[in-house]
Amino acid sequence: MREMKISLTFRKQVYAVFFVIILSLVRGVTYSDEIGIALETPMAILAFTFCADTYTQEIAGKRSEVWRLCPMKKRINVIYRRIVIQEMFLLAVAVIGYGLFFLFQNPSINRIRQSGSESELCRFFVYFAAIAVTLGFWGILSNLISCLSRNMWVGIGGCMVLWLITNSGIGDRTFGAWNIFSYSFRNIENSNDISWICGKVVCICIGIVAMAVLPNIIQKRG
């Protein structure tokens, strides 16, 4: 509960919820399989702004001197717990956002496909898996950059640069199925095309490496 109070402040909860409410009102979709595309890239922005201060909260709160007195193992576990708490909250917000698109826009679930078929429930679970990886990747990355620089704004800025590169036509043409936003650039006319999973594998691998090197970075940067 203590870590929840620190990492999930009321202000952060409010702006995250309002973010998906406004997005579901202004981002138009025609078919239900467009909801994931409408949500993934904006939710990535929410994730790296939301999680950038996971480590720097101790610096901003002027608790860094006391923080350094704690055993390294305890400090690492605290950071891991805060990341998990924030990611679980963001995942819940992403699920709510998916439902809000149906509530506010009532998109059609019938699209003529080139091949294959996909139920609405299956489509949601695919979205759930993809958005979970996306949120985890961007949240961990922003925290890692913030730890390196000891500044949350550098973490946000660094992620924003990568977001602009990968969420573009150039990024799609350059990286193809290995793009970290491959889910958004997938062929929605063909549900049998799952090559976009390659991009999510890249996100998972980078996320694992980032979590593995985090203890060394915190030890060196305090």
XYZ file of C-alpha atoms in Angstrom:
222
model
C 0.000 0.000 0.000
C 2.868 2.358 0.743
C 4.352 1.862 -2.708
C 0.924 2.354 -4.281
C 0.555 5.703 -2.510
C 3.967 6.815 -3.757
C 3.823 5.545 -7.333
C 0.081 5.983 -7.995
C -0.666 9.492 -6.854
C -4.171 10.852 -7.273
C -2.972 13.282 -9.948
C -1.462 10.479 -12.033
C -4.600 8.374 -11.765
C -6.832 11.267 -12.794
C -4.848 12.291 -15.871
C -4.513 8.672 -17.017
C -8.277 8.105 -16.838
C -9.085 11.425 -18.492
C -6.531 10.625 -21.195
C -8.400 7.522 -22.372
C -11.810 9.182 -22.002
C -10.806 12.093 -24.231
C -9.033 9.764 -26.668
C -12.119 7.571 -27.050
C -14.193 10.680 -27.777
C -11.959 12.398 -30.327
C -10.187 9.501 -32.085
C -12.674 8.202 -34.625
C -12.894 4.520 -35.556
C -15.218 2.781 -37.995
C -14.513 -0.870 -37.251
C -13.699 -2.567 -33.973
C -10.360 -3.870 -35.231
C -9.211 -0.249 -35.508
C -9.528 0.321 -31.759
C -6.179 -1.300 -31.002
C -4.487 0.929 -33.562
C -6.170 3.986 -32.083
C -5.001 3.099 -28.582
C -1.520 1.607 -28.864
C 0.611 4.615 -29.780
C -1.161 7.118 -27.473
C -0.996 4.599 -24.614
C 2.754 4.325 -25.235
C 3.046 8.073 -24.582
C 0.993 7.691 -21.422
C 3.218 4.807 -20.278
C 6.556 6.579 -20.637
C 5.300 9.792 -19.042
C 3.553 7.859 -16.271
C 6.561 5.686 -15.343
C 9.428 8.123 -15.930
C 9.481 9.234 -12.288
C 9.497 5.715 -10.798
C 13.092 6.185 -9.682
C 13.366 9.983 -9.567
C 10.496 10.275 -7.057
C 13.074 9.821 -4.308
C 15.179 12.662 -5.713
C 12.227 15.007 -6.252
C 10.873 14.177 -2.794
C 14.298 14.940 -1.245
C 14.532 11.419 0.133
C 17.618 10.421 -1.827
C 19.960 10.580 1.192
C 17.745 8.240 3.195
C 17.229 6.127 0.061
C 20.977 5.534 -0.225
C 21.094 4.133 3.319
C 18.754 1.279 2.361
C 20.301 -2.032 1.278
C 20.701 -2.309 -2.477
C 18.454 -5.375 -2.658
C 15.637 -3.484 -0.937
C 16.014 -0.493 -3.263
C 15.855 -2.688 -6.356
C 12.798 -4.553 -5.064
C 11.060 -1.245 -4.376
C 11.657 -0.072 -7.948
C 10.428 -3.375 -9.352
C 7.281 -3.228 -7.207
C 6.531 0.326 -8.288
C 6.951 -0.593 -11.949
C 4.580 -3.556 -11.567
C 1.994 -1.436 -9.728
C 2.061 1.279 -12.380
C 1.969 -1.180 -15.263
C -1.017 -3.019 -13.782
C -2.877 0.270 -13.411
C -2.060 1.326 -16.970
C -3.186 -2.060 -18.280
C -6.516 -1.613 -16.487
C -6.819 1.861 -18.039
C -6.081 0.393 -21.491
C -8.862 -2.173 -21.029
C -11.263 0.567 -19.932
C -10.257 2.607 -22.970
C -11.088 -0.307 -25.254
C -14.565 -0.501 -23.767
C -15.067 3.262 -23.996
C -14.651 3.150 -27.769
C -17.620 0.767 -27.935
C -19.572 2.933 -25.518
C -19.017 6.253 -27.281
C -18.599 5.248 -30.930
C -20.287 1.847 -31.325
C -17.935 0.684 -34.127
C -19.032 -1.968 -36.581
C -17.675 -5.464 -36.016
C -18.233 -6.563 -39.617
C -15.377 -6.021 -42.029
C -14.883 -7.912 -45.288
C -11.578 -9.686 -44.844
C -9.193 -11.019 -47.400
C -8.793 -14.276 -45.494
C -9.498 -15.769 -42.101
C -11.946 -14.804 -39.426
C -11.574 -13.418 -35.941
C -14.167 -13.199 -33.204
C -14.572 -10.023 -31.191
C -13.407 -11.781 -28.029
C -10.310 -13.081 -29.799
C -9.632 -9.608 -31.156
C -9.776 -8.200 -27.624
C -7.353 -10.787 -26.238
C -4.906 -10.057 -29.056
C -5.178 -6.365 -28.191
C -4.729 -7.140 -24.489
C -1.526 -9.084 -25.115
C -0.116 -6.473 -27.502
C -0.915 -3.485 -25.283
C 0.516 -5.250 -22.213
C 3.852 -5.638 -24.017
C 3.725 -2.061 -25.311
C 3.006 -0.580 -21.885
C 5.694 -2.684 -20.252
C 8.307 -1.761 -22.838
C 7.770 2.004 -22.735
C 7.369 2.150 -18.960
C 10.583 0.208 -18.326
C 12.502 2.149 -20.985
C 11.539 5.574 -19.631
C 12.475 4.482 -16.112
C 15.834 3.160 -17.336
C 16.719 6.414 -19.115
C 15.592 8.409 -16.072
C 17.863 6.292 -13.863
C 20.815 6.902 -16.168
C 20.274 10.652 -16.268
C 18.696 11.068 -12.799
C 16.122 13.230 -14.556
C 12.580 12.184 -15.501
C 12.375 14.755 -18.300
C 15.369 13.204 -20.034
C 13.611 9.842 -19.759
C 10.458 11.265 -21.314
C 12.380 13.125 -24.020
C 14.461 10.100 -24.982
C 11.367 7.942 -25.307
C 9.601 10.644 -27.296
C 12.407 10.663 -29.869
C 12.172 6.881 -30.263
C 8.365 7.105 -30.430
C 8.511 9.635 -33.275
C 10.964 7.484 -35.238
C 9.118 4.187 -34.881
C 5.590 5.573 -35.153
C 6.088 6.853 -38.684
C 6.025 5.706 -42.264
C 9.830 5.700 -42.303
C 9.899 3.520 -39.203
C 7.401 1.113 -40.725
C 9.349 0.835 -43.985
C 12.690 0.503 -42.203
C 11.815 -2.010 -39.491
C 8.780 -3.718 -40.997
C 7.472 -6.537 -38.816
C 10.284 -5.842 -36.316
C 9.005 -2.359 -35.570
C 8.062 -1.934 -31.901
C 4.718 -0.571 -33.165
C 4.206 -3.520 -35.503
C 0.765 -4.154 -33.995
C -0.440 -0.735 -35.154
C 1.034 -1.228 -38.631
C -0.288 -4.780 -39.053
C -2.554 -5.820 -41.908
C -5.993 -5.644 -40.259
C -7.631 -7.016 -43.412
C -5.940 -10.367 -42.818
C -6.260 -11.746 -39.300
C -4.076 -14.730 -40.240
C -1.059 -12.455 -40.689
C 0.721 -12.589 -37.328
C 4.125 -11.350 -38.472
C 3.609 -8.296 -36.237
C 4.459 -10.510 -33.262
C 8.124 -10.070 -34.213
C 7.947 -6.451 -33.083
C 6.518 -7.469 -29.732
C 9.290 -10.036 -29.289
C 11.766 -7.178 -29.763
C 9.962 -5.197 -27.051
C 10.056 -8.150 -24.652
C 13.756 -8.786 -25.242
C 14.695 -5.126 -24.738
C 12.512 -4.976 -21.632
C 14.216 -8.034 -20.110
C 17.663 -6.568 -20.772
C 16.601 -3.221 -19.283
C 15.309 -4.868 -16.108
C 18.505 -6.925 -15.855
C 20.860 -3.922 -16.069
C 18.702 -1.703 -13.834
C 20.344 -2.844 -10.547
C 23.823 -1.916 -11.834
C 22.618 1.476 -12.992
C 20.937 2.264 -9.671
C 24.050 1.154 -7.798
C 26.293 3.439 -9.847
C 23.902 6.411 -10.036
C 22.707 6.211 -6.434
